[in-house]
Amino acid sequence: MRIPFNKPFIPWFSFRYLIRGALSGTIAGNGRYTKKCHAFFEKRFGFAKVLMTTSCSDALEMTALLCRIEPGDEVIMPSFTFMSTANAFLLRGAKVVFADTLPDIPNIDPDEIEKLITPKTKAIVVVHYSGLACDMDRIMDIAGRYGIFVVEDAAHAIDSYHRGKPLGSIGHFGTFSFHETKNIISGEGGLLIVNDKAHEKRAEIIWEKGTNRAAFYRGEIDKYGWVDLGSSYLPADAVAAFLYTQLVNFDRIQSARKKVWWNYYELLKPLEDQGLIKLPVVPSFASVNGNIFFVTVKTGDTRDQLIAFLKSRGISAVFHYLPLHTSPYFTGKHDGRELPNTNRFSETILRLPFYNALKKSGIRYIASQIHAFFQGK
Ligand SMILES: *Cc1c(COP(=O)(O)O)cnc(C)c1O
């Protein structure tokens, strides 16, 4: 059996809305399908204000502009994340301060955040790894006490919740990704959530190259001009049209993905019971959204041997993230603190194949091969 790591869900009718959009003659940004996507997210998750973006990386860049990050401002975030989380703030001259993760969940440790706060701290960025909610009660409490922004990098976390509240709707800003490896996809694409009313207008201006064009099109002003910093963060309506097919199938996609997640959990549980691997820990306030499935093993060597073993059996499993604080780009920029949990997760996490069409028989095969690996050891 050959099992790829990812198989993007692209039904043939994905092209229906694309063609419809093209025939209507408008395929630039903020068109008909962008508005339909916005309406979906606002209705489905109760987000106050959403803006589709060209990527989650760009949505994160918008949050750095919205927080008015200036050179020297400090931003606390996990080191165990994708580089876009850090790039967005470094591009504005911020000093990125990396915090360690919790020992049992690869999410940022609130105690570490609080230790790192200084008078220069302007924002905390949290990443809900694999869609598992960070401890938002504690993080919002810390941010409130020090008067700093919270940005949720919710790239993994669409349709996941913290005490029933959708992730992305809790901090000042939230960002999602529709890259082809995420739950719902448009190739490249993202979404910015603005939860604080005071920032809605400015978000729209930044989105439209620093102009008040969106307000102009709504007829709120009679001419538009350049009023702030900004960039071209809005995607072509063709991208939104592609995404819209995913949204029309949202429940179907999510139910398939959650099934894959729980099938893995159930079939790998015996290996955890034998002390051979660790399964994801789901805090009582968190939910499962079928984003990725990962296990942790005891050592980096075991992880690398297991990847090679699975590869020889036709199964494509992968690792991530290389810690940002030890990356080539960040060498000399980190303050030298050890981040032991980050390093351990980076060495021992294994991500298993994950896609909507992955059947239980496939997952059974993968689980049996992981079992065979440990029996051979
Ligand atoms: C995928 C990802 C991003 C970037 O998303 P893009 O849409 O590819 O820019 C940012 N942060 C995290 C945690 C991610 O996994």
CSV table of C-alpha atoms and ligand atoms in Angstrom, one decimal:
chain,number,residue,atom,x,y,z
A,1,MET,CA,0.0,0.0,0.0
A,2,ARG,CA,1.3,3.5,-0.8
A,3,ILE,CA,0.0,6.3,1.4
A,4,PRO,CA,1.0,9.9,0.6
A,5,PHE,CA,1.3,12.5,3.3
A,6,ASN,CA,-1.4,14.8,1.9
A,7,LYS,CA,-4.0,14.6,-0.9
A,8,PRO,CA,-5.7,17.9,-1.3
A,9,PHE,CA,-9.5,17.7,-1.6
A,10,ILE,CA,-10.3,19.2,-5.0
A,11,PRO,CA,-13.7,18.1,-6.3
A,12,TRP,CA,-14.3,18.6,-10.0
A,13,PHE,CA,-16.9,21.2,-9.2
A,14,SER,CA,-14.3,23.4,-7.6
A,15,PHE,CA,-14.1,25.0,-11.1
A,16,ARG,CA,-17.8,25.8,-11.3
A,17,TYR,CA,-17.6,29.0,-9.2
A,18,LEU,CA,-14.3,29.9,-10.8
A,19,ILE,CA,-15.9,29.8,-14.2
A,20,ARG,CA,-19.0,31.6,-13.0
A,21,GLY,CA,-16.8,34.3,-11.5
A,22,ALA,CA,-14.8,34.7,-14.6
A,23,LEU,CA,-17.9,34.9,-16.8
A,24,SER,CA,-19.3,37.6,-14.6
A,25,GLY,CA,-16.2,39.7,-15.6
A,26,THR,CA,-14.8,40.4,-12.1
A,27,ILE,CA,-11.9,38.3,-10.8
A,28,ALA,CA,-10.0,41.0,-8.9
A,29,GLY,CA,-10.1,41.3,-5.2
A,30,ASN,CA,-13.2,42.0,-2.9
A,31,GLY,CA,-15.6,40.7,-5.5
A,32,ARG,CA,-18.7,38.5,-5.3
A,33,TYR,CA,-17.0,35.3,-4.0
A,34,THR,CA,-14.8,37.2,-1.5
A,35,LYS,CA,-18.1,38.6,0.0
A,36,LYS,CA,-19.7,35.2,0.0
A,37,CYS,CA,-16.7,33.7,1.9
A,38,HIS,CA,-16.8,36.6,4.3
A,39,ALA,CA,-20.5,36.0,5.0
A,40,PHE,CA,-19.9,32.3,5.5
A,41,PHE,CA,-17.2,32.9,8.2
A,42,GLU,CA,-19.1,35.6,9.9
A,43,LYS,CA,-22.3,33.6,10.1
A,44,ARG,CA,-20.8,30.2,10.9
A,45,PHE,CA,-18.3,31.3,13.6
A,46,GLY,CA,-19.8,34.6,14.6
A,47,PHE,CA,-16.5,36.4,13.8
A,48,ALA,CA,-17.0,40.2,14.1
A,49,LYS,CA,-15.0,41.2,11.0
A,50,VAL,CA,-13.2,39.0,8.6
A,51,LEU,CA,-10.9,39.8,5.6
A,52,MET,CA,-9.7,37.2,3.1
A,53,THR,CA,-6.0,37.5,2.5
A,54,THR,CA,-3.5,36.0,0.0
A,55,SER,CA,-2.1,33.8,2.8
A,56,CYS,CA,-1.9,33.4,6.6
A,57,SER,CA,1.6,34.9,6.4
A,58,ASP,CA,0.0,38.0,5.0
A,59,ALA,CA,-2.8,38.0,7.6
A,60,LEU,CA,0.0,37.9,10.2
A,61,GLU,CA,1.8,40.8,8.6
A,62,MET,CA,-1.5,42.8,8.7
A,63,THR,CA,-1.7,42.1,12.5
A,64,ALA,CA,1.8,43.4,13.0
A,65,LEU,CA,0.7,46.6,11.2
A,66,LEU,CA,-2.5,46.7,13.2
A,67,CYS,CA,-0.6,46.4,16.5
A,68,ARG,CA,1.5,49.3,15.3
A,69,ILE,CA,4.7,47.3,15.9
A,70,GLU,CA,7.8,49.6,15.7
A,71,PRO,CA,11.5,48.8,15.8
A,72,GLY,CA,12.5,47.7,19.3
A,73,ASP,CA,9.0,46.5,20.3
A,74,GLU,CA,9.1,43.1,21.8
A,75,VAL,CA,6.8,40.3,20.7
A,76,ILE,CA,6.5,37.0,22.6
A,77,MET,CA,5.8,33.8,20.6
A,78,PRO,CA,6.6,30.1,20.5
A,79,SER,CA,9.7,28.9,18.9
A,80,PHE,CA,7.9,25.8,17.9
A,81,THR,CA,6.0,27.2,14.9
A,82,PHE,CA,6.2,28.1,11.2
A,83,MET,CA,8.6,30.9,10.4
A,84,SER,CA,5.7,33.1,9.1
A,85,THR,CA,4.6,33.7,12.7
A,86,ALA,CA,8.0,35.4,13.4
A,87,ASN,CA,8.6,37.0,9.9
A,88,ALA,CA,5.5,39.1,10.1
A,89,PHE,CA,6.8,40.9,13.2
A,90,LEU,CA,10.5,41.0,12.3
A,91,LEU,CA,9.5,42.7,9.0
A,92,ARG,CA,8.3,45.6,11.2
A,93,GLY,CA,11.5,45.7,13.2
A,94,ALA,CA,10.2,43.9,16.3
A,95,LYS,CA,12.4,42.0,18.6
A,96,VAL,CA,11.0,38.5,18.7
A,97,VAL,CA,11.3,36.8,22.1
A,98,PHE,CA,10.8,33.0,21.9
A,99,ALA,CA,9.0,31.2,24.7
A,100,ASP,CA,9.1,27.5,25.4
A,101,THR,CA,6.1,25.2,25.0
A,102,LEU,CA,4.3,23.3,27.7
A,103,PRO,CA,6.0,19.9,28.5
A,104,ASP,CA,3.1,17.8,27.3
A,105,ILE,CA,1.5,19.9,24.6
A,106,PRO,CA,3.4,21.8,21.9
A,107,ASN,CA,1.6,25.0,22.7
A,108,ILE,CA,3.1,28.1,24.3
A,109,ASP,CA,3.5,27.9,28.1
A,110,PRO,CA,1.6,30.8,29.8
A,111,ASP,CA,4.1,30.8,32.7
A,112,GLU,CA,7.0,31.4,30.3
A,113,ILE,CA,5.1,34.2,28.6
A,114,GLU,CA,4.7,36.1,31.9
A,115,LYS,CA,8.4,35.7,32.8
A,116,LEU,CA,9.4,37.3,29.5
A,117,ILE,CA,7.2,40.4,29.6
A,118,THR,CA,9.1,43.7,29.8
A,119,PRO,CA,7.9,47.3,29.4
A,120,LYS,CA,8.7,46.9,25.7
A,121,THR,CA,6.4,44.0,25.2
A,122,LYS,CA,3.7,44.9,22.7
A,123,ALA,CA,2.1,41.6,21.7
A,124,ILE,CA,1.9,37.9,22.4
A,125,VAL,CA,1.4,35.6,19.5
A,126,VAL,CA,-0.1,32.2,20.3
A,127,VAL,CA,-0.2,29.2,17.9
A,128,HIS,CA,-2.9,26.6,18.5
A,129,TYR,CA,-0.8,23.7,17.4
A,130,SER,CA,-2.7,21.1,15.4
A,131,GLY,CA,-5.9,22.9,16.2
A,132,LEU,CA,-5.6,22.3,20.0
A,133,ALA,CA,-6.5,25.4,21.9
A,134,CYS,CA,-3.8,27.3,23.9
A,135,ASP,CA,-4.8,28.2,27.5
A,136,MET,CA,-6.6,31.3,26.4
A,137,ASP,CA,-8.1,32.2,29.8
A,138,ARG,CA,-4.6,32.5,31.2
A,139,ILE,CA,-3.1,34.2,28.2
A,140,MET,CA,-5.9,36.8,27.9
A,141,ASP,CA,-5.6,37.4,31.6
A,142,ILE,CA,-1.8,38.1,31.3
A,143,ALA,CA,-2.3,40.3,28.3
A,144,GLY,CA,-5.1,42.3,30.0
A,145,ARG,CA,-3.0,42.9,33.1
A,146,TYR,CA,-0.1,44.3,31.0
A,147,GLY,CA,-2.2,46.0,28.3
A,148,ILE,CA,-0.7,44.1,25.4
A,149,PHE,CA,-2.1,42.6,22.2
A,150,VAL,CA,-2.9,39.0,21.6
A,151,VAL,CA,-2.7,37.6,18.1
A,152,GLU,CA,-3.9,34.0,17.5
A,153,ASP,CA,-2.0,32.3,14.7
A,154,ALA,CA,-4.9,29.9,14.1
A,155,ALA,CA,-3.4,28.5,10.8
A,156,HIS,CA,-4.2,25.0,12.1
A,157,ALA,CA,-7.3,25.8,14.0
A,158,ILE,CA,-10.4,26.5,11.8
A,159,ASP,CA,-13.5,25.0,13.4
A,160,SER,CA,-11.7,24.4,16.7
A,161,TYR,CA,-12.8,25.9,20.0
A,162,HIS,CA,-11.7,27.0,23.5
A,163,ARG,CA,-14.6,26.4,25.9
A,164,GLY,CA,-16.9,26.5,23.0
A,165,LYS,CA,-15.6,29.8,21.6
A,166,PRO,CA,-14.1,29.5,18.1
A,167,LEU,CA,-10.3,29.9,18.0
A,168,GLY,CA,-9.4,33.1,16.2
A,169,SER,CA,-12.2,35.0,18.0
A,170,ILE,CA,-10.6,35.3,21.4
A,171,GLY,CA,-7.4,37.5,20.9
A,172,HIS,CA,-7.5,41.0,19.4
A,173,PHE,CA,-6.7,39.4,16.0
A,174,GLY,CA,-6.8,35.9,14.6
A,175,THR,CA,-5.4,34.4,11.4
A,176,PHE,CA,-6.2,31.3,9.3
A,177,SER,CA,-4.5,29.6,6.4
A,178,PHE,CA,-6.0,27.9,3.4
A,179,HIS,CA,-2.7,26.5,2.1
A,180,GLU,CA,-3.3,23.1,0.5
A,181,THR,CA,-2.1,21.3,3.6
A,182,LYS,CA,-4.8,22.8,5.9
A,183,ASN,CA,-8.4,21.7,6.5
A,184,ILE,CA,-10.0,23.9,3.8
A,185,ILE,CA,-7.9,25.1,1.0
A,186,SER,CA,-7.5,27.5,-1.9
A,187,GLY,CA,-3.9,26.6,-2.9
A,188,GLU,CA,-2.6,29.7,-1.1
A,189,GLY,CA,-4.9,31.9,0.9
A,190,GLY,CA,-5.7,33.1,4.4
A,191,LEU,CA,-8.1,35.0,6.6
A,192,LEU,CA,-7.7,37.8,9.1
A,193,ILE,CA,-10.2,38.1,12.0
A,194,VAL,CA,-10.5,41.5,13.7
A,195,ASN,CA,-12.2,41.0,17.0
A,196,ASP,CA,-11.8,44.6,18.3
A,197,LYS,CA,-14.2,47.0,16.7
A,198,ALA,CA,-11.8,49.9,17.0
A,199,HIS,CA,-9.4,48.2,14.5
A,200,GLU,CA,-12.0,47.3,11.8
A,201,LYS,CA,-11.7,50.4,9.6
A,202,ARG,CA,-7.9,50.4,9.7
A,203,ALA,CA,-7.8,46.7,8.9
A,204,GLU,CA,-9.7,47.3,5.7
A,205,ILE,CA,-7.4,50.2,4.8
A,206,ILE,CA,-4.3,48.2,5.3
A,207,TRP,CA,-5.9,45.4,3.2
A,208,GLU,CA,-6.5,47.8,0.3
A,209,LYS,CA,-3.0,49.2,-0.1
A,210,GLY,CA,-3.5,51.9,2.5
A,211,THR,CA,-6.6,53.3,0.8
A,212,ASN,CA,-10.1,53.8,2.0
A,213,ARG,CA,-11.4,52.1,-1.1
A,214,ALA,CA,-13.6,49.6,0.7
A,215,ALA,CA,-15.5,52.4,2.4
A,216,PHE,CA,-15.8,54.2,-1.0
A,217,TYR,CA,-17.3,51.1,-2.6
A,218,ARG,CA,-19.9,50.9,0.2
A,219,GLY,CA,-20.8,54.6,-0.6
A,220,GLU,CA,-19.6,55.9,2.8
A,221,ILE,CA,-17.3,58.4,1.2
A,222,ASP,CA,-17.3,60.1,-2.2
A,223,LYS,CA,-13.7,59.7,-3.1
A,224,TYR,CA,-10.9,57.4,-2.0
A,225,GLY,CA,-7.3,58.1,-1.3
A,226,TRP,CA,-4.1,57.0,0.3
A,227,VAL,CA,-4.6,57.3,4.1
A,228,ASP,CA,-2.3,54.8,5.8
A,229,LEU,CA,0.4,52.2,5.3
A,230,GLY,CA,-0.8,49.1,3.6
A,231,SER,CA,-0.3,46.5,0.9
A,232,SER,CA,-2.2,44.3,-1.5
A,233,TYR,CA,-3.3,41.7,0.9
A,234,LEU,CA,-6.6,40.8,-0.7
A,235,PRO,CA,-6.7,37.7,-2.9
A,236,ALA,CA,-8.1,37.6,-6.4
A,237,ASP,CA,-11.8,36.8,-6.4
A,238,ALA,CA,-10.8,33.6,-8.3
A,239,VAL,CA,-9.1,32.4,-5.2
A,240,ALA,CA,-12.2,33.1,-3.1
A,241,ALA,CA,-14.3,31.3,-5.7
A,242,PHE,CA,-12.2,28.2,-5.4
A,243,LEU,CA,-12.4,28.4,-1.6
A,244,TYR,CA,-16.1,28.8,-1.7
A,245,THR,CA,-16.5,25.2,-3.0
A,246,GLN,CA,-14.7,24.1,0.2
A,247,LEU,CA,-17.1,26.2,2.3
A,248,VAL,CA,-20.1,24.7,0.6
A,249,ASN,CA,-18.7,21.3,1.7
A,250,PHE,CA,-17.4,22.4,5.0
A,251,ASP,CA,-19.4,20.0,7.2
A,252,ARG,CA,-18.5,17.1,5.0
A,253,ILE,CA,-14.8,18.0,5.0
A,254,GLN,CA,-14.8,18.4,8.8
A,255,SER,CA,-16.6,15.3,9.5
A,256,ALA,CA,-14.2,13.3,7.3
A,257,ARG,CA,-11.2,14.8,8.9
A,258,LYS,CA,-12.3,14.4,12.5
A,259,LYS,CA,-13.0,10.8,11.7
A,260,VAL,CA,-9.5,10.3,10.4
A,261,TRP,CA,-8.2,11.9,13.7
A,262,TRP,CA,-10.2,9.7,16.0
A,263,ASN,CA,-9.5,6.6,13.9
A,264,TYR,CA,-5.8,7.3,14.4
A,265,TYR,CA,-6.3,7.9,18.1
A,266,GLU,CA,-8.3,4.7,18.7
A,267,LEU,CA,-6.0,2.5,16.6
A,268,LEU,CA,-2.8,3.9,18.2
A,269,LYS,CA,-4.1,3.9,21.8
A,270,PRO,CA,-2.7,0.4,22.4
A,271,LEU,CA,0.8,1.6,21.5
A,272,GLU,CA,0.4,4.4,24.0
A,273,ASP,CA,-0.8,2.0,26.7
A,274,GLN,CA,2.3,0.0,26.1
A,275,GLY,CA,4.4,3.1,26.7
A,276,LEU,CA,5.8,3.1,23.2
A,277,ILE,CA,4.4,6.4,21.9
A,278,LYS,CA,2.5,9.4,23.2
A,279,LEU,CA,-0.8,10.5,21.6
A,280,PRO,CA,-1.9,14.2,21.5
A,281,VAL,CA,-3.1,15.5,24.9
A,282,VAL,CA,-6.5,17.3,24.5
A,283,PRO,CA,-7.0,19.8,27.4
A,284,SER,CA,-10.5,19.8,28.8
A,285,PHE,CA,-11.1,23.3,27.4
A,286,ALA,CA,-10.0,22.3,23.9
A,287,SER,CA,-11.5,20.5,20.9
A,288,VAL,CA,-10.3,18.4,18.0
A,289,ASN,CA,-10.7,19.8,14.5
A,290,GLY,CA,-9.0,17.1,12.4
A,291,ASN,CA,-6.1,19.3,11.3
A,292,ILE,CA,-3.0,17.0,11.6
A,293,PHE,CA,-2.3,13.9,13.6
A,294,PHE,CA,1.0,13.7,15.4
A,295,VAL,CA,2.5,11.3,17.9
A,296,THR,CA,5.7,11.7,20.0
A,297,VAL,CA,8.2,9.0,20.5
A,298,LYS,CA,11.0,8.8,23.1
A,299,THR,CA,14.1,10.0,21.2
A,300,GLY,CA,15.0,11.7,18.0
A,301,ASP,CA,16.8,8.6,16.8
A,302,THR,CA,13.7,6.5,17.2
A,303,ARG,CA,11.6,9.1,15.3
A,304,ASP,CA,14.0,9.2,12.4
A,305,GLN,CA,14.2,5.4,12.2
A,306,LEU,CA,10.4,5.2,12.3
A,307,ILE,CA,10.1,7.7,9.4
A,308,ALA,CA,12.6,5.6,7.4
A,309,PHE,CA,10.8,2.4,8.3
A,310,LEU,CA,7.4,3.8,7.3
A,311,LYS,CA,8.8,5.1,4.1
A,312,SER,CA,10.1,1.5,3.3
A,313,ARG,CA,6.4,0.4,3.8
A,314,GLY,CA,5.1,3.1,1.4
A,315,ILE,CA,3.9,5.4,4.1
A,316,SER,CA,4.9,9.1,4.0
A,317,ALA,CA,5.2,10.5,7.5
A,318,VAL,CA,7.1,13.7,8.2
A,319,PHE,CA,8.5,15.8,11.0
A,320,HIS,CA,8.4,19.5,11.9
A,321,TYR,CA,9.1,22.2,13.2
A,322,LEU,CA,12.8,23.0,13.3
A,323,PRO,CA,12.9,25.4,16.3
A,324,LEU,CA,13.0,29.0,15.1
A,325,HIS,CA,15.4,30.1,17.9
A,326,THR,CA,18.1,27.8,16.5
A,327,SER,CA,17.4,28.5,12.8
A,328,PRO,CA,20.2,29.8,10.6
A,329,TYR,CA,18.4,33.1,10.2
A,330,PHE,CA,18.0,33.6,13.9
A,331,THR,CA,21.6,32.7,14.9
A,332,GLY,CA,22.9,35.5,17.1
A,333,LYS,CA,19.5,37.0,17.5
A,334,HIS,CA,18.2,34.6,20.2
A,335,ASP,CA,19.1,35.6,23.8
A,336,GLY,CA,20.6,32.2,24.6
A,337,ARG,CA,17.9,30.8,26.8
A,338,GLU,CA,17.4,27.0,26.5
A,339,LEU,CA,13.9,26.0,25.3
A,340,PRO,CA,14.0,22.3,26.3
A,341,ASN,CA,10.4,21.4,25.5
A,342,THR,CA,10.6,23.0,22.1
A,343,ASN,CA,13.7,21.1,21.3
A,344,ARG,CA,12.3,17.8,22.5
A,345,PHE,CA,9.0,18.2,20.5
A,346,SER,CA,11.0,19.2,17.4
A,347,GLU,CA,13.1,16.0,17.7
A,348,THR,CA,10.4,13.5,18.6
A,349,ILE,CA,7.2,14.6,16.8
A,350,LEU,CA,6.0,12.5,13.9
A,351,ARG,CA,3.2,13.7,11.7
A,352,LEU,CA,1.2,10.9,10.1
A,353,PRO,CA,-0.5,11.0,6.6
A,354,PHE,CA,-3.6,13.1,6.9
A,355,TYR,CA,-6.3,13.8,4.3
A,356,ASN,CA,-10.1,13.7,3.9
A,357,ALA,CA,-10.1,10.5,1.8
A,358,LEU,CA,-7.8,8.5,4.1
A,359,LYS,CA,-9.8,5.4,4.9
A,360,LYS,CA,-9.9,3.4,8.1
A,361,SER,CA,-8.2,0.5,6.3
A,362,GLY,CA,-5.3,2.8,5.4
A,363,ILE,CA,-5.1,4.0,9.0
A,364,ARG,CA,-5.2,0.4,10.2
A,365,TYR,CA,-2.3,-0.4,7.9
A,366,ILE,CA,-0.3,2.6,9.2
A,367,ALA,CA,-1.0,1.7,12.8
A,368,SER,CA,0.0,-1.9,12.2
A,369,GLN,CA,3.3,-0.8,10.6
A,370,ILE,CA,4.1,1.4,13.6
A,371,HIS,CA,3.4,-1.6,15.8
A,372,ALA,CA,5.7,-3.8,13.6
A,373,PHE,CA,8.5,-1.2,14.0
A,374,PHE,CA,8.4,-1.3,17.8
A,375,GLN,CA,8.1,-5.1,17.8
A,376,GLY,CA,11.3,-5.3,15.7
A,377,LYS,CA,13.2,-3.1,18.1
B,1,LIG,C1,0.7,27.1,7.5
B,1,LIG,C2,1.1,28.1,8.6
B,1,LIG,C3,1.3,29.4,8.5
B,1,LIG,C4,1.4,30.1,7.1
B,1,LIG,O1,0.3,29.9,6.3
B,1,LIG,P1,0.3,30.4,4.8
B,1,LIG,O2,-1.1,30.5,4.5
B,1,LIG,O3,1.0,29.3,4.1
B,1,LIG,O4,1.0,31.7,4.7
B,1,LIG,C5,1.5,30.2,9.6
B,1,LIG,N1,1.5,29.7,10.8
B,1,LIG,C6,1.4,28.4,11.0
B,1,LIG,C7,1.4,27.8,12.4
B,1,LIG,C8,1.2,27.5,9.9
B,1,LIG,O5,1.0,26.2,10.1
